[in-house]
Amino acid sequence: MRLLTKLTLIFSIITAQEYTWPTNTGKHLSSNFGEFRPTGFHLGLDIKTKGTVGHPVYAVYNGYISRIVTNYSGFGRALYLTLEDGQTAVYAHLSKFNSQLEELLKLEQEKNQSYITNIFLSPEKFEFERGDIIGYSGNTGFSFGPHLHFEIRNKKGQTLNPLTNGLDQADRMAPIAEEISFIPLTSESWINGNQLPQNFTLFRNKKGEYHFPDTINIFGVLGMSLKTFDKRQGANNIYQPHRIEVYIDEKLHHSLQFDRLDYNWLSTANFIKDYNNARLNLGNFIKLYRNETDPSVPIHSSSTNGILELTPGHHDIKIHVMDHLMNLRIIRGTVFIMAPFDLMVKPLGETKELVSFLIQSKNISVPIKSVVAYSFTPYGYADEKLSIQSSETLEEGKIVTILKKQINRKAIQFMAENNLGTISRPFHWLDSQNYSDYLDVNIDMDISYTDAGIYIQIQPEKIVDADFSLRLKGKYQYETISLNQIQPSVFLTKPLSPILFEEVDQIEAILNGPIERQIRFDFPYTVVQPGSSITAISEDGLFSIRTKNNSISRSSLIWIEAVNKYAPVKKGNHLSRVYQLQPFQQPLLNPINIAIRYSSKYKDRNKLHLYFYDQKEGWSFIQTENNNERQVLTGEIKQLDAITIIEDVVPPIIKSIHPGHNGKYPSLELSTFKIKIDDLLSGFDPSESSFELILDDQSLIYAYQPKLKTISYELDRPLLIGEHSLQFTVKDRAGNKASQTVKFKVY
């Protein structure tokens, strides 16, 4: 199977049309095909241009220019070259076009009095041969620096990986692997005695292969994801691997390949990457499985889904990670399939320095091989891994000794591995004199989401001596749910189906001791299912969510938390509570609508807008509609973030204008107007409605670079000698304006 795959890939590379490299600045990339971006996938190559603009870009094959685009927010200046083989090459972020194309562009812009164009051309108008210069590299549009964004599209408009569809690039380095994650997918899934997703660091041997840190004990239905990236010699950048194959016991189990994508599939990127790990800031993991409800994208193999549901015993896992030239990295590991067992722990006695414990299997007779122990403070905080001073195996179990000073006033978590390789569920021990009174301690409840379902977590503020359980209560429902003690003060349900909560309006935490204690929690959660639209409202009644029929791909709960701890709003007037939309690890397939009602005292203020919190950019503007009569702001979001209302009343900043006020310039040396601007909060909409540039009472057709926040205008002929006036006006998204007029002389 491996040989067949290799031969197939070689054949596809040999038979692909060979194209000329589109630049003369080397074959170095800052980004490759399929990389994960906040907005989806990267659908082409970003080719480095030595940090500068103005380098020629070439026709990669014979063809004709079929489309010319200029804008502010996307590709900037872009050309579409339809090739003789039926594919289309796209060149984006250009500074200039070929002189004939520039002439056509200028006529079109002057005709429409707009920089924004989208020109479609007939085949015979602008024909080019392989190697002809069609334009020059730049930094226009939504570009983070000088480079050429290059795409190959098929006849359907889908983007293809250029490095496997015509372009060649030398590469001797194999991809790198860092971590592997195992993800429970059902209520009976276990990983090393735990039902939560777990990440494991991979270790590299002298041969360059990566290995699991140890045999991993799993049970039930699970998925895997891999933190991996590609490298190339001579570059510090990291890239997306091209292909990944998963083998179970030397048989191909699943594969995925980044070779064909579509702009209509951008929102599906959050279902290809491990969205849970990404939202927890644990890195970019690629999912090695596909849920039945995930959107169908031709990255994963269509004949397999990659889900693990293995027979009891040991199984070898091998993962191949390849770049476009099949440089291969191998990851190996072993999993042992067996359900976890329960422990019994009894203190046997103590000396001045040591305490002895008898560790026994509760429900199986397989001898215990090893024991680990961890200490926790009376408030439930993890303290340290304890050193086992001695260990003795007896017929009835294993006796271990621990230093008394390490466990004084501490709770101890024990876990064990038996001779088969099965990991136990954790067992927790605490001297009874150190327990808090379960009748008085405060109890918190949290709900979280994974691919397996909904988890409910109950956590007392201190460690108590009581058994915990839950009751789900509704008008026609009364159901008891057991809890697993995963830490001394943390109790967790198994993954629960969201459908279980459809009629629930209250959750009770039950503390079972000599006296039963009940703590009731309201249930402000709403069940949402694919194909349906629901409205969820915050407990204070001021915030609402409205999902669309296609917002989610699988059943879930959705809820709104008014939070007290949040990133400070340092700019603008903060005029509402901060609401965190949950579950924040739930990917959305399509946007949802949100609304916040504001106080009547702000009714006459017209610069209120919704903002979401971005971890890199801070509080970020949401396009907002203000229904002043109802005192409601509405907007649309693409992921479940923190939302609030901020008023922006500060005008934009005009940092510099060239030519300068009262400046004097030789006629032949003044060729460009350049204006640098900034805004402290709402920012600028990348459209012509945000800016106005007037020279001597005549409006100019200017360019705008949103990342550099720069307005520029290229003079096509020298200005007349004498005095001139340049007037500039800028408006931010909140409607605040700033204007400046400079007068200068040309001689």
XYZ file of C-alpha atoms in Angstrom:
747
model
C 0.000 0.000 0.000
C 2.826 2.405 0.884
C 4.617 1.638 -2.427
C 1.406 2.152 -4.380
C 0.811 5.509 -2.677
C 4.359 6.596 -3.406
C 4.142 5.588 -7.070
C 0.817 7.399 -7.414
C 2.270 10.613 -5.999
C 5.360 10.354 -8.218
C 3.164 9.832 -11.285
C 1.012 12.857 -10.431
C 4.100 15.050 -10.117
C 5.650 13.791 -13.361
C 2.452 14.194 -15.369
C 1.557 17.643 -13.990
C 2.035 20.564 -16.401
C 5.387 22.242 -15.729
C 5.106 26.003 -15.261
C 7.715 28.752 -15.161
C 8.308 30.134 -11.657
C 6.368 33.438 -11.495
C 9.155 35.626 -10.022
C 12.896 36.160 -10.351
C 13.438 36.646 -6.606
C 14.047 33.007 -5.716
C 11.749 30.175 -4.713
C 11.385 31.071 -1.054
C 7.924 30.993 0.519
C 6.474 32.762 3.525
C 3.299 30.612 3.350
C 2.219 27.546 1.422
C -1.034 25.954 0.351
C -3.624 24.903 2.939
C -2.217 26.677 5.996
C -4.777 27.494 8.665
C -5.763 31.153 8.909
C -8.267 32.925 11.211
C -10.567 33.249 8.193
C -10.069 29.701 6.869
C -7.360 28.242 4.657
C -4.510 29.885 2.783
C -5.385 29.035 -0.810
C -2.096 29.648 -2.593
C 1.611 30.323 -2.203
C 3.071 33.490 -0.699
C 6.347 33.919 -2.578
C 8.981 36.107 -0.946
C 10.264 39.094 -2.944
C 13.309 40.033 -0.849
C 11.253 42.397 1.306
C 10.822 44.879 -1.542
C 8.305 45.664 -4.281
C 8.584 46.189 -8.026
C 10.061 42.852 -9.133
C 8.794 41.444 -12.455
C 6.211 38.669 -12.338
C 5.950 36.343 -15.304
C 3.350 34.393 -17.201
C 3.883 30.835 -15.961
C 2.482 29.422 -19.209
C 0.913 30.592 -22.452
C -2.473 32.224 -21.938
C -4.463 35.438 -21.766
C -5.455 37.927 -19.066
C -9.090 37.136 -18.353
C -9.645 39.360 -15.330
C -8.199 42.462 -13.667
C -9.072 43.311 -10.059
C -8.155 46.264 -7.870
C -9.428 46.723 -4.316
C -8.345 47.670 -0.807
C -9.368 44.746 1.361
C -8.471 41.602 -0.577
C -5.918 40.985 -3.317
C -5.205 44.680 -3.925
C -4.019 44.716 -7.530
C -4.494 41.258 -9.063
C -4.320 39.576 -12.469
C -6.011 36.368 -13.618
C -4.114 34.579 -16.399
C -6.171 31.848 -18.072
C -3.723 29.225 -19.347
C -3.842 27.118 -22.491
C -4.248 23.983 -20.373
C -7.528 25.316 -18.923
C -6.197 26.326 -15.506
C -6.062 29.924 -14.266
C -3.053 31.505 -12.549
C -3.814 34.301 -10.070
C -1.222 36.960 -9.190
C -2.161 39.115 -6.175
C -0.872 42.140 -4.202
C 0.889 43.531 -7.301
C 2.255 47.077 -7.370
C 1.771 47.594 -11.114
C 0.628 45.754 -14.208
C 2.161 45.468 -17.655
C 1.975 48.905 -19.356
C -0.913 47.881 -21.642
C -2.895 46.567 -18.692
C -2.096 49.684 -16.666
C -3.456 51.848 -19.461
C -6.688 49.858 -19.587
C -6.992 49.965 -15.796
C -6.548 53.730 -15.644
C -9.236 54.277 -18.286
C -11.644 52.049 -16.360
C -10.919 53.782 -13.041
C -11.370 57.239 -14.548
C -14.559 56.141 -16.281
C -16.057 54.935 -12.986
C -14.244 57.485 -10.797
C -13.224 54.634 -8.527
C -10.088 52.738 -7.609
C -12.188 49.573 -7.192
C -12.422 47.552 -10.414
C -13.367 44.061 -11.532
C -12.728 43.828 -15.281
C -13.426 40.680 -17.314
C -11.625 40.383 -20.650
C -12.108 38.324 -23.804
C -9.424 35.759 -24.780
C -8.024 37.674 -27.743
C -7.437 40.992 -26.014
C -4.297 40.449 -23.906
C -2.426 37.281 -24.831
C 0.879 36.377 -23.188
C 3.461 33.676 -23.675
C 5.354 31.790 -21.015
C 7.974 34.088 -19.465
C 6.378 37.401 -20.509
C 6.250 40.111 -17.852
C 2.621 40.716 -16.891
C 3.148 42.890 -13.811
C 5.335 43.733 -10.831
C 5.314 42.424 -7.272
C 3.932 44.618 -4.537
C 2.243 44.985 -1.168
C -1.273 46.102 -2.089
C -4.572 45.008 -0.576
C -4.715 43.025 2.648
C -1.016 42.198 2.648
C 1.319 42.006 5.642
C 4.461 42.790 3.637
C 5.935 42.694 0.127
C 5.291 39.331 -1.544
C 3.470 37.670 -4.417
C 0.366 35.670 -3.581
C 0.073 33.057 -6.348
C -2.743 30.600 -7.039
C -3.585 27.930 -9.583
C -7.328 27.407 -10.111
C -9.051 24.682 -12.082
C -11.988 25.161 -14.457
C -14.409 25.042 -11.504
C -12.603 27.931 -9.812
C -11.203 25.657 -7.108
C -7.672 26.335 -5.933
C -4.999 23.677 -6.447
C -1.700 23.264 -4.636
C 0.719 24.959 -7.081
C 3.633 22.808 -5.864
C 1.868 19.636 -7.009
C 0.225 21.233 -10.020
C 2.931 22.741 -12.173
C 5.469 24.603 -10.036
C 8.639 22.990 -8.738
C 10.614 23.840 -5.617
C 13.616 22.035 -4.171
C 13.131 20.733 -0.644
C 15.195 18.216 1.313
C 13.680 18.646 4.781
C 10.972 16.368 6.135
C 8.102 17.762 8.233
C 8.369 18.120 12.014
C 5.995 16.536 14.555
C 5.631 17.830 18.123
C 2.527 16.434 19.841
C -0.254 13.942 19.326
C -3.708 14.335 20.828
C -6.306 11.670 21.600
C -9.915 12.873 21.629
C -12.826 10.915 23.183
C -15.791 10.661 20.818
C -18.395 8.847 22.957
C -19.461 8.585 26.586
C -17.504 5.330 26.968
C -14.176 6.625 25.619
C -11.139 6.662 27.932
C -7.520 7.818 27.659
C -5.148 6.755 30.446
C -8.004 6.613 32.954
C -9.499 9.959 31.882
C -12.402 10.974 29.656
C -11.047 14.358 28.553
C -8.896 14.997 25.446
C -5.189 14.544 26.164
C -2.071 15.791 24.382
C 1.208 13.855 24.438
C 4.652 15.188 23.554
C 6.457 13.222 20.841
C 10.141 12.307 21.136
C 12.633 12.075 18.276
C 15.205 9.288 18.032
C 18.579 9.224 16.271
C 16.984 7.948 13.056
C 14.792 11.034 12.910
C 11.598 9.152 13.736
C 9.190 10.397 16.394
C 7.707 8.165 19.083
C 4.901 8.310 21.627
C 6.259 8.935 25.146
C 4.915 5.531 26.251
C 2.209 3.022 25.452
C -1.107 4.872 25.716
C -4.070 3.070 27.255
C -7.251 3.916 25.366
C -10.733 2.462 25.219
C -13.863 3.107 23.203
C -14.257 5.346 20.166
C -11.590 8.018 19.748
C -9.993 10.385 17.289
C -6.433 11.628 16.963
C -4.956 14.963 15.952
C -1.336 15.837 15.237
C 0.640 19.007 15.887
C 2.920 19.052 12.869
C 4.419 21.454 10.357
C 6.793 21.451 7.423
C 10.179 23.171 7.113
C 12.395 24.074 4.183
C 16.111 24.672 4.136
C 17.142 28.318 4.263
C 13.857 29.546 5.792
C 12.624 30.095 9.334
C 8.993 29.852 8.241
C 6.786 26.895 9.034
C 4.407 25.413 6.458
C 1.451 23.073 6.161
C 2.370 19.443 5.382
C 0.991 18.146 2.092
C -0.158 14.648 3.046
C -0.684 12.589 6.216
C -1.298 8.841 6.359
C -2.343 6.858 9.445
C -1.518 3.140 9.657
C -2.929 0.752 12.254
C -0.930 -2.474 12.536
C 0.760 -1.658 9.185
C -2.576 -1.265 7.364
C -3.576 2.120 5.935
C -6.363 3.396 8.186
C -6.919 6.944 6.937
C -5.268 9.709 4.926
C -5.665 13.387 4.207
C -4.063 15.631 1.623
C -4.006 19.396 1.041
C -4.253 19.489 -2.750
C -7.599 21.085 -3.695
C -9.673 23.723 -1.909
C -12.413 26.230 -2.646
C -13.220 29.732 -1.438
C -16.676 28.420 -0.524
C -15.057 26.027 1.959
C -13.192 28.585 4.090
C -15.376 28.075 7.177
C -14.644 24.333 7.087
C -11.024 24.927 8.174
C -12.164 24.858 11.804
C -13.361 21.278 11.233
C -10.064 20.174 9.642
C -7.907 21.552 12.434
C -8.364 20.541 16.065
C -10.463 23.556 17.010
C -10.490 22.700 20.721
C -6.689 22.800 20.970
C -6.548 25.952 18.848
C -9.041 27.820 21.042
C -7.106 26.777 24.151
C -3.954 28.289 22.571
C -2.244 24.893 22.471
C -1.221 25.146 18.821
C -2.339 24.066 15.360
C -3.217 20.369 15.402
C -4.527 18.682 12.247
C -7.429 16.317 12.904
C -6.668 12.786 11.725
C -10.342 11.859 11.755
C -13.615 13.145 10.373
C -16.855 13.190 12.350
C -19.944 12.032 10.513
C -21.457 15.507 10.889
C -18.364 17.427 9.752
C -18.726 19.275 6.441
C -17.494 17.261 3.474
C -14.236 18.654 2.107
C -11.892 16.689 -0.212
C -8.982 16.822 2.231
C -9.841 13.707 4.209
C -10.082 10.396 2.397
C -13.690 9.825 1.324
C -13.558 6.063 1.923
C -12.414 6.190 5.575
C -13.034 8.504 8.519
C -9.936 7.914 10.671
C -11.944 7.189 13.834
C -10.330 4.638 16.159
C -12.529 1.773 17.364
C -10.014 -1.004 17.963
C -10.224 -4.506 19.398
C -8.802 -5.182 22.897
C -5.045 -5.611 23.130
C -1.986 -3.852 21.737
C -1.994 -2.054 18.393
C 0.812 -0.297 16.557
C 0.136 3.171 15.188
C 2.321 4.631 12.475
C 1.805 8.074 10.977
C 3.490 9.303 7.797
C 3.741 13.071 7.317
C 4.934 14.248 3.893
C 5.600 17.486 2.066
C 4.888 17.999 -1.639
C 8.124 16.193 -2.621
C 7.334 13.235 -0.335
C 10.069 14.011 2.182
C 8.817 11.658 4.866
C 8.571 11.928 8.647
C 7.449 8.841 10.576
C 5.708 8.828 13.966
C 5.380 5.510 15.786
C 3.523 4.517 18.900
C 1.593 1.769 20.624
C -1.874 1.884 22.125
C -3.339 -0.680 24.491
C -7.095 -1.134 24.264
C -8.682 -1.943 27.629
C -11.185 -0.195 29.904
C -9.674 1.467 32.991
C -9.964 -0.279 36.349
C -10.828 1.091 39.779
C -8.456 1.317 42.734
C -8.821 0.766 46.453
C -6.320 2.570 48.696
C -5.908 1.845 52.407
C -3.442 3.536 54.773
C -1.541 0.775 56.600
C 0.421 2.736 59.142
C 3.091 5.339 59.603
C 6.456 5.994 61.160
C 7.982 9.290 62.137
C 8.901 9.998 58.511
C 6.870 7.637 56.295
C 3.268 6.670 55.574
C 2.403 3.298 53.992
C -0.543 2.610 51.672
C -1.945 -0.629 50.266
C -2.951 -0.175 46.616
C -5.380 -2.768 45.235
C -7.387 -3.359 42.078
C -11.065 -3.128 42.873
C -12.657 -5.125 40.088
C -9.939 -7.203 38.383
C -7.283 -9.604 39.666
C -4.399 -8.492 37.420
C -1.387 -7.488 39.574
C -0.467 -3.820 39.816
C 2.852 -3.000 38.154
C 3.423 0.626 39.175
C 1.862 3.470 41.149
C 2.143 7.255 40.837
C 0.901 9.796 43.376
C 0.280 13.556 43.319
C -0.466 15.950 46.161
C -3.113 18.691 46.232
C -3.693 21.546 48.668
C -6.865 21.641 50.828
C -8.257 24.097 48.256
C -7.796 21.544 45.492
C -4.770 23.064 43.741
C -2.210 20.673 42.239
C 0.952 20.672 44.342
C 3.597 18.159 43.192
C 4.318 14.639 42.003
C 5.254 12.601 45.054
C 8.344 10.469 45.350
C 7.533 6.813 46.122
C 10.098 5.855 48.769
C 9.559 2.110 48.533
C 7.304 -0.339 46.736
C 6.507 -3.957 47.595
C 4.321 -6.325 45.593
C 2.119 -8.703 47.592
C -0.545 -11.150 46.515
C -3.266 -8.775 47.670
C -1.762 -5.665 46.036
C 1.152 -3.269 46.208
C 2.423 -1.461 49.293
C 3.992 1.961 48.719
C 5.534 4.379 51.193
C 5.537 8.170 50.910
C 7.284 10.835 52.977
C 4.927 12.116 55.654
C 6.052 15.717 55.192
C 4.960 15.586 51.545
C 1.380 14.682 52.390
C 0.816 16.638 55.577
C -2.471 18.544 55.202
C -2.633 17.471 51.548
C -4.989 15.388 49.445
C -3.343 12.562 47.501
C -4.304 11.333 44.051
C -3.211 7.763 43.276
C -3.106 6.195 39.817
C -1.776 2.765 38.899
C -0.875 0.630 35.920
C -1.375 -3.126 35.992
C 0.722 -5.835 34.335
C -1.441 -5.751 31.216
C -0.772 -2.043 30.696
C -4.192 -0.794 31.801
C -4.287 2.574 33.591
C -6.624 2.987 36.557
C -9.100 5.719 37.209
C -7.715 8.102 39.843
C -8.325 7.425 43.540
C -8.222 10.276 46.081
C -7.261 10.054 49.732
C -7.216 12.679 52.472
C -6.844 12.375 56.208
C -10.341 12.925 57.616
C -9.158 15.684 59.963
C -8.324 17.870 56.955
C -11.727 17.716 55.239
C -13.865 20.851 55.059
C -17.510 20.759 56.079
C -19.472 19.812 52.975
C -22.591 21.507 54.374
C -20.971 24.967 54.302
C -18.536 24.974 51.389
C -19.355 26.917 48.199
C -19.946 24.843 45.067
C -19.343 25.936 41.447
C -20.697 24.372 38.273
C -19.165 24.604 34.794
C -20.242 23.163 31.476
C -17.867 22.437 28.589
C -18.047 20.922 25.122
C -15.959 18.457 23.107
C -16.596 16.187 20.134
C -17.837 13.560 22.601
C -20.598 15.750 23.997
C -21.326 17.936 27.019
C -19.387 17.704 30.296
C -20.747 19.080 33.568
C -18.126 19.830 36.209
C -18.866 20.327 39.903
C -16.135 21.875 42.043
C -16.293 22.707 45.761
C -14.002 25.547 46.820
C -12.353 23.179 49.318
C -11.908 19.416 49.498
C -14.828 17.744 51.259
C -15.707 14.232 52.421
C -18.860 13.602 50.412
C -20.035 11.688 47.382
C -21.289 13.845 44.527
C -23.983 13.233 41.936
C -26.220 15.334 39.698
C -29.909 15.529 38.956
C -31.262 16.952 35.721
C -34.691 18.398 36.434
C -37.434 19.577 34.118
C -41.191 19.706 33.928
C -41.356 16.047 32.869
C -37.795 15.004 33.665
C -35.906 13.856 36.742
C -32.664 12.070 35.937
C -29.683 11.242 38.139
C -26.198 11.488 36.596
C -23.107 9.984 38.219
C -19.866 11.936 38.574
C -16.238 10.827 38.313
C -13.782 12.375 40.755
C -10.907 13.431 38.484
C -9.140 15.536 41.137
C -9.719 15.838 44.891
C -12.071 18.792 44.381
C -13.190 18.260 40.772
C -16.103 16.004 39.815
C -16.976 15.440 36.169
C -19.757 13.702 34.298
C -19.052 11.449 31.380
C -19.766 13.136 28.010
C -23.512 13.645 27.723
C -25.664 14.005 24.628
C -27.013 17.563 24.204
C -30.418 16.029 23.455
C -30.564 14.937 27.107
C -31.002 18.604 28.091
C -33.954 19.528 25.869
C -36.473 19.671 28.742
C -34.041 20.567 31.554
C -34.567 23.833 33.437
C -32.538 23.108 36.577
C -29.487 21.113 37.665
C -29.045 19.900 41.233
C -25.672 18.995 42.688
C -26.189 16.346 45.376
C -23.660 15.986 48.209
C -24.283 12.659 49.914
C -23.130 12.492 53.527
C -24.883 11.870 56.829
C -27.166 14.674 55.657
C -27.931 15.104 51.961
C -27.179 18.590 50.679
C -28.729 19.901 47.465
C -27.410 22.881 45.504
C -29.643 24.087 42.686
C -28.314 25.749 39.546
C -30.548 27.417 36.996
C -30.127 26.097 33.474
C -29.773 29.060 31.069
C -28.664 26.781 28.256
C -30.395 26.163 24.934
C -30.187 22.996 22.848
C -29.334 23.756 19.223
C -29.487 21.203 16.427
C -28.374 21.265 12.782
C -31.056 22.473 10.425
C -32.857 24.474 13.089
C -32.734 28.081 14.207
C -32.900 28.977 17.905
C -32.694 32.066 20.085
C -30.736 32.061 23.355
C -30.997 34.904 25.869
C -28.641 35.877 28.688
C -29.850 35.637 32.287
C -30.098 39.439 32.545
C -32.246 39.500 29.395
C -30.014 42.037 27.611
C -28.048 39.814 25.215
C -29.405 37.373 22.652
C -28.051 34.939 20.067
C -29.944 33.848 16.980
C -28.517 30.867 15.118
C -29.284 30.130 11.486
C -30.320 26.786 10.028
C -26.762 26.111 8.889
C -24.776 27.711 11.743
C -23.706 24.430 13.345
C -22.954 20.944 12.074
C -23.928 18.900 15.140
C -26.167 19.072 18.206
C -24.859 21.165 21.065
C -25.789 23.469 23.895
C -25.351 27.193 23.510
C -25.330 29.763 26.297
C -24.270 33.272 27.248
C -22.127 34.116 30.279
C -21.978 37.627 31.685
C -18.362 37.671 32.894
C -16.709 39.796 35.558
C -13.116 39.092 34.561
C -12.223 40.172 31.034
C -9.566 41.966 29.019
C -9.723 45.665 29.941
C -11.311 48.100 27.506
C -8.498 50.665 27.363
C -9.846 52.767 24.499
C -13.322 54.215 24.085
C -16.248 54.289 26.499
C -17.261 50.860 27.755
C -21.065 50.878 27.969
C -22.242 47.334 28.692
C -21.330 44.120 30.432
C -19.000 41.689 28.682
C -20.754 38.544 27.472
C -18.818 35.379 26.657
C -20.606 33.183 24.138
C -20.332 29.492 24.914
C -19.151 26.893 24.227
C -16.213 28.848 22.838
C -14.601 25.583 21.566
C -17.611 24.941 19.287
C -16.762 25.774 15.653
C -19.426 27.516 13.614
C -20.094 26.497 10.049
C -21.779 29.815 9.281
C -22.199 33.085 11.209
C -24.799 33.718 13.903
C -26.674 36.906 14.762
C -26.174 38.696 18.081
C -27.957 41.582 19.798
C -27.397 43.684 22.938
C -29.941 46.065 24.448
C -28.358 49.244 25.811
C -29.460 51.698 28.480
C -31.923 54.463 27.570
C -29.397 57.052 28.744
C -27.319 56.232 25.640
C -30.268 56.540 23.253
C -29.077 59.773 21.632
C -25.493 58.610 21.154
C -24.830 57.354 17.627
C -21.330 55.925 17.931
C -22.139 52.781 19.893
C -20.948 49.558 18.292
C -20.441 45.914 19.140
C -16.894 44.645 19.637
C -15.462 41.156 20.036
C -12.227 40.258 21.789
C -9.395 38.997 19.598
C -6.367 37.640 21.457
C -3.935 39.279 19.019
C -5.749 42.496 18.123
C -7.658 43.169 21.356
C -11.202 44.560 21.214
C -12.196 44.521 17.544
C -15.030 46.214 15.687
C -18.159 44.336 14.560
C -20.262 45.811 11.767
C -23.263 46.984 13.775
C -26.847 48.066 13.154
C -28.341 50.415 15.762
C -32.105 50.250 16.257
C -32.393 53.463 18.219
C -36.112 53.066 18.860
C -35.648 49.652 20.515
C -32.204 50.573 21.935
C -30.670 47.431 20.434
C -27.373 46.888 18.626
C -27.228 43.919 16.256
C -24.380 42.265 14.402
C -23.009 38.991 13.083
C -20.088 36.864 14.324
C -18.191 33.867 12.945
C -17.062 32.317 16.224
C -18.181 32.294 19.839
C -16.219 35.128 21.426
C -16.507 37.730 24.177
C -18.804 40.597 23.093
C -19.476 44.066 24.508
C -20.590 47.609 23.589
C -17.937 50.300 23.202
C -18.426 53.915 22.163
C -15.680 55.376 19.980
C -15.729 59.197 19.981
C -12.053 59.829 19.220
C -11.267 61.059 15.689
C -8.703 59.247 13.551
C -5.098 60.409 13.561
C -3.475 61.861 10.451
C 0.142 61.057 11.243
C 1.853 62.526 8.192
C 1.173 63.893 4.727
C 3.598 64.118 1.836
C 3.941 66.714 0.381
C 4.245 68.639 3.641
C 2.517 71.885 4.491
C 4.369 74.910 3.066
C 6.790 72.555 1.333
C 8.588 73.395 -1.913
C 9.283 70.650 -4.474
C 10.917 70.436 -7.892
C 8.248 69.596 -10.461
C 10.008 66.485 -11.762
C 10.775 65.102 -8.291
C 7.267 65.156 -6.835
C 5.719 61.940 -8.141
C 3.752 60.520 -5.185
C 1.347 61.664 -2.504
C 1.473 59.561 0.663
C -0.600 59.869 3.826
C -0.163 57.800 6.986
C -3.157 57.438 9.284
C -4.164 55.575 12.429
C -7.179 54.957 14.640
C -7.157 53.810 18.240
C -10.298 51.674 18.283
C -12.854 51.111 15.522
C -10.380 51.315 12.638
C -11.167 52.004 9.007
C -13.550 50.303 6.639
C -11.405 49.459 3.574
C -13.721 51.274 1.171
C -13.772 54.565 -0.701
C -16.456 55.910 1.626
C -13.819 56.136 4.383
C -11.452 58.546 2.614
C -11.441 61.613 0.403
C -8.383 63.080 -1.314
C -8.746 66.325 -3.258
C -6.026 68.134 -5.216
C -6.883 71.689 -6.239
C -10.636 70.978 -6.002
C -10.354 67.759 -8.034
C -11.002 64.351 -6.431
C -8.173 61.839 -6.842
C -8.399 58.082 -7.354
C -6.090 56.865 -4.592
C -4.845 53.519 -3.269
C -5.200 52.358 0.346
C -3.102 49.721 2.135
C -5.059 48.631 5.252
C -2.210 46.925 7.130
C 0.157 49.874 6.655
C -2.746 52.328 7.061
C -1.399 54.314 4.145
C -3.139 56.314 1.410
C -1.090 56.800 -1.761
C -1.515 58.424 -5.145
C 0.868 58.166 -8.099
C 1.036 61.247 -10.319
C 0.885 60.333 -14.003
C 2.445 63.658 -15.030
C 4.310 66.492 -13.250
C 2.227 69.129 -11.510
C 2.100 72.632 -12.938
C 4.530 75.090 -11.422
C 2.925 77.183 -8.715
C 0.865 76.786 -5.528
C -1.262 73.713 -4.894
C -3.677 72.541 -2.213
C -4.122 68.930 -1.072
C -7.126 68.224 1.155
C -7.567 64.885 2.945
C -10.521 63.625 5.004
C -10.686 60.299 6.829
C -13.586 58.634 8.662
C -13.320 55.666 11.026
C -15.914 52.902 11.337
C -17.651 54.725 14.183
C -18.156 57.824 12.021
C -15.473 60.026 13.607
C -13.752 62.280 11.067
C -10.456 64.100 10.737
C -9.387 66.498 7.985
C -6.216 68.267 7.030
C -5.251 70.578 4.200
C -1.677 71.151 3.105
C -0.529 73.887 0.771
C 2.721 73.452 -1.127
C 4.622 74.928 -4.030
C 6.022 73.290 -7.131
C 8.880 74.943 -9.008
